[in-house]
């Protein structure tokens, strides 16, 4: 499929630090995060000044058809003008730096969703859905 000149497509995999450059990451590790969501990339693009864009959450990258990662489509003239970049790579790096800064700030504030609640935080620990009993086995239903 030929690329459209009036559209710039950014896949979330371009900003994933777990993916190597040869597998599809297009920004340096200093401008990428682990498991970026489409919403996070949209937020970073808006923070970078890009307003004209559309989201396609069910789209999958041609080299990764099994993963519905989503993509962001925008007019290149607007994206280049707003970010002050000269190419798509510059736009991606501008968005990636904003994304990385936001991720680091969230981690510093302790809002890292990948971590379990703090040991002394009883209310949040009580909200965890745990099926483990004292013996470590799953709870048996209906007395079996």
GROMACS .gro file of C-alpha atoms in nm:
model
  144
    1UNK     CA    1   0.000   0.000   0.000
    2UNK     CA    2   0.138   0.340  -0.098
    3UNK     CA    3   0.183   0.603   0.170
    4UNK     CA    4  -0.048   0.903   0.160
    5UNK     CA    5   0.132   1.235   0.135
    6UNK     CA    6  -0.143   1.424   0.316
    7UNK     CA    7  -0.131   1.202   0.627
    8UNK     CA    8   0.133   1.128   0.888
    9UNK     CA    9   0.076   0.803   1.078
   10UNK     CA   10   0.224   0.740   1.422
   11UNK     CA   11   0.192   0.390   1.568
   12UNK     CA   12   0.219   0.335   1.942
   13UNK     CA   13   0.493   0.079   1.878
   14UNK     CA   14   0.719   0.363   1.761
   15UNK     CA   15   0.736   0.478   2.126
   16UNK     CA   16   0.769   0.135   2.297
   17UNK     CA   17   1.103   0.096   2.474
   18UNK     CA   18   1.063  -0.285   2.486
   19UNK     CA   19   1.085  -0.303   2.105
   20UNK     CA   20   1.425  -0.280   1.940
   21UNK     CA   21   1.501  -0.037   1.660
   22UNK     CA   22   1.515  -0.324   1.411
   23UNK     CA   23   1.170  -0.445   1.524
   24UNK     CA   24   1.001  -0.109   1.477
   25UNK     CA   25   1.084   0.144   1.749
   26UNK     CA   26   1.155   0.477   1.580
   27UNK     CA   27   1.257   0.703   1.869
   28UNK     CA   28   1.560   0.674   2.099
   29UNK     CA   29   1.520   0.498   2.433
   30UNK     CA   30   1.544   0.837   2.603
   31UNK     CA   31   1.217   0.935   2.430
   32UNK     CA   32   1.028   0.607   2.472
   33UNK     CA   33   0.837   0.427   2.746
   34UNK     CA   34   0.736   0.069   2.815
   35UNK     CA   35   0.390  -0.029   2.684
   36UNK     CA   36   0.262   0.309   2.561
   37UNK     CA   37  -0.115   0.334   2.520
   38UNK     CA   38  -0.284   0.522   2.241
   39UNK     CA   39  -0.436   0.761   2.496
   40UNK     CA   40  -0.091   0.842   2.635
   41UNK     CA   41   0.045   0.914   2.286
   42UNK     CA   42  -0.258   1.135   2.211
   43UNK     CA   43  -0.205   1.324   2.537
   44UNK     CA   44   0.165   1.373   2.454
   45UNK     CA   45   0.083   1.493   2.102
   46UNK     CA   46  -0.166   1.746   2.242
   47UNK     CA   47   0.092   1.860   2.496
   48UNK     CA   48   0.340   1.908   2.211
   49UNK     CA   49   0.086   2.139   2.046
   50UNK     CA   50  -0.071   1.911   1.785
   51UNK     CA   51  -0.448   1.961   1.771
   52UNK     CA   52  -0.551   1.819   1.434
   53UNK     CA   53  -0.540   1.441   1.460
   54UNK     CA   54  -0.761   1.136   1.459
   55UNK     CA   55  -0.728   0.812   1.653
   56UNK     CA   56  -0.774   0.464   1.513
   57UNK     CA   57  -0.765   0.238   1.823
   58UNK     CA   58  -0.833  -0.093   1.643
   59UNK     CA   59  -0.562  -0.052   1.379
   60UNK     CA   60  -0.272  -0.297   1.375
   61UNK     CA   61   0.071  -0.230   1.229
   62UNK     CA   62   0.139  -0.429   0.909
   63UNK     CA   63   0.445  -0.597   1.061
   64UNK     CA   64   0.256  -0.675   1.386
   65UNK     CA   65  -0.093  -0.781   1.266
   66UNK     CA   66  -0.174  -0.977   1.583
   67UNK     CA   67  -0.148  -0.670   1.810
   68UNK     CA   68  -0.424  -0.410   1.790
   69UNK     CA   69  -0.202  -0.129   1.909
   70UNK     CA   70  -0.378   0.167   1.748
   71UNK     CA   71  -0.244   0.460   1.554
   72UNK     CA   72  -0.259   0.836   1.536
   73UNK     CA   73  -0.315   1.005   1.198
   74UNK     CA   74  -0.246   1.375   1.146
   75UNK     CA   75  -0.175   1.620   0.864
   76UNK     CA   76   0.203   1.652   0.828
   77UNK     CA   77   0.196   2.026   0.755
   78UNK     CA   78   0.024   2.101   1.088
   79UNK     CA   79   0.246   1.863   1.290
   80UNK     CA   80   0.570   1.998   1.141
   81UNK     CA   81   0.463   2.360   1.187
   82UNK     CA   82   0.351   2.324   1.549
   83UNK     CA   83   0.647   2.117   1.673
   84UNK     CA   84   0.906   2.310   1.472
   85UNK     CA   85   1.049   1.986   1.336
   86UNK     CA   86   1.176   1.932   0.984
   87UNK     CA   87   1.068   1.570   0.944
   88UNK     CA   88   0.846   1.296   1.083
   89UNK     CA   89   1.138   1.181   1.298
   90UNK     CA   90   1.150   1.523   1.466
   91UNK     CA   91   0.777   1.514   1.536
   92UNK     CA   92   0.808   1.166   1.687
   93UNK     CA   93   1.099   1.272   1.906
   94UNK     CA   94   0.909   1.579   2.030
   95UNK     CA   95   0.609   1.364   2.121
   96UNK     CA   96   0.835   1.096   2.272
   97UNK     CA   97   1.015   1.341   2.499
   98UNK     CA   98   0.684   1.472   2.635
   99UNK     CA   99   0.565   1.113   2.684
  100UNK     CA  100   0.885   1.016   2.867
  101UNK     CA  101   0.873   1.324   3.093
  102UNK     CA  102   0.513   1.249   3.189
  103UNK     CA  103   0.601   0.887   3.264
  104UNK     CA  104   0.894   0.987   3.484
  105UNK     CA  105   0.685   1.243   3.674
  106UNK     CA  106   0.414   0.985   3.738
  107UNK     CA  107   0.674   0.737   3.862
  108UNK     CA  108   0.825   0.998   4.098
  109UNK     CA  109   0.483   1.074   4.244
  110UNK     CA  110   0.423   0.704   4.306
  111UNK     CA  111   0.145   0.667   4.051
  112UNK     CA  112   0.308   0.379   3.868
  113UNK     CA  113   0.012   0.151   3.783
  114UNK     CA  114   0.234  -0.150   3.728
  115UNK     CA  115   0.332  -0.164   4.095
  116UNK     CA  116   0.124  -0.313   4.375
  117UNK     CA  117  -0.014  -0.088   4.650
  118UNK     CA  118   0.221   0.012   4.929
  119UNK     CA  119   0.257  -0.228   5.217
  120UNK     CA  120   0.090   0.001   5.470
  121UNK     CA  121  -0.194   0.114   5.243
  122UNK     CA  122  -0.469  -0.113   5.378
  123UNK     CA  123  -0.759   0.039   5.188
  124UNK     CA  124  -0.593  -0.002   4.846
  125UNK     CA  125  -0.465  -0.348   4.934
  126UNK     CA  126  -0.817  -0.454   5.026
  127UNK     CA  127  -0.935  -0.360   4.677
  128UNK     CA  128  -0.702  -0.612   4.514
  129UNK     CA  129  -0.884  -0.913   4.372
  130UNK     CA  130  -0.701  -1.204   4.524
  131UNK     CA  131  -0.823  -1.562   4.510
  132UNK     CA  132  -0.545  -1.696   4.724
  133UNK     CA  133  -0.626  -1.835   5.066
  134UNK     CA  134  -0.379  -1.908   5.344
  135UNK     CA  135  -0.278  -2.237   5.186
  136UNK     CA  136  -0.214  -2.070   4.852
  137UNK     CA  137  -0.482  -2.268   4.668
  138UNK     CA  138  -0.783  -2.126   4.487
  139UNK     CA  139  -1.106  -2.106   4.680
  140UNK     CA  140  -1.333  -2.399   4.608
  141UNK     CA  141  -1.685  -2.311   4.505
  142UNK     CA  142  -1.997  -2.491   4.628
  143UNK     CA  143  -1.815  -2.701   4.888
  144UNK     CA  144  -1.616  -2.913   4.644
   0.00000   0.00000   0.00000
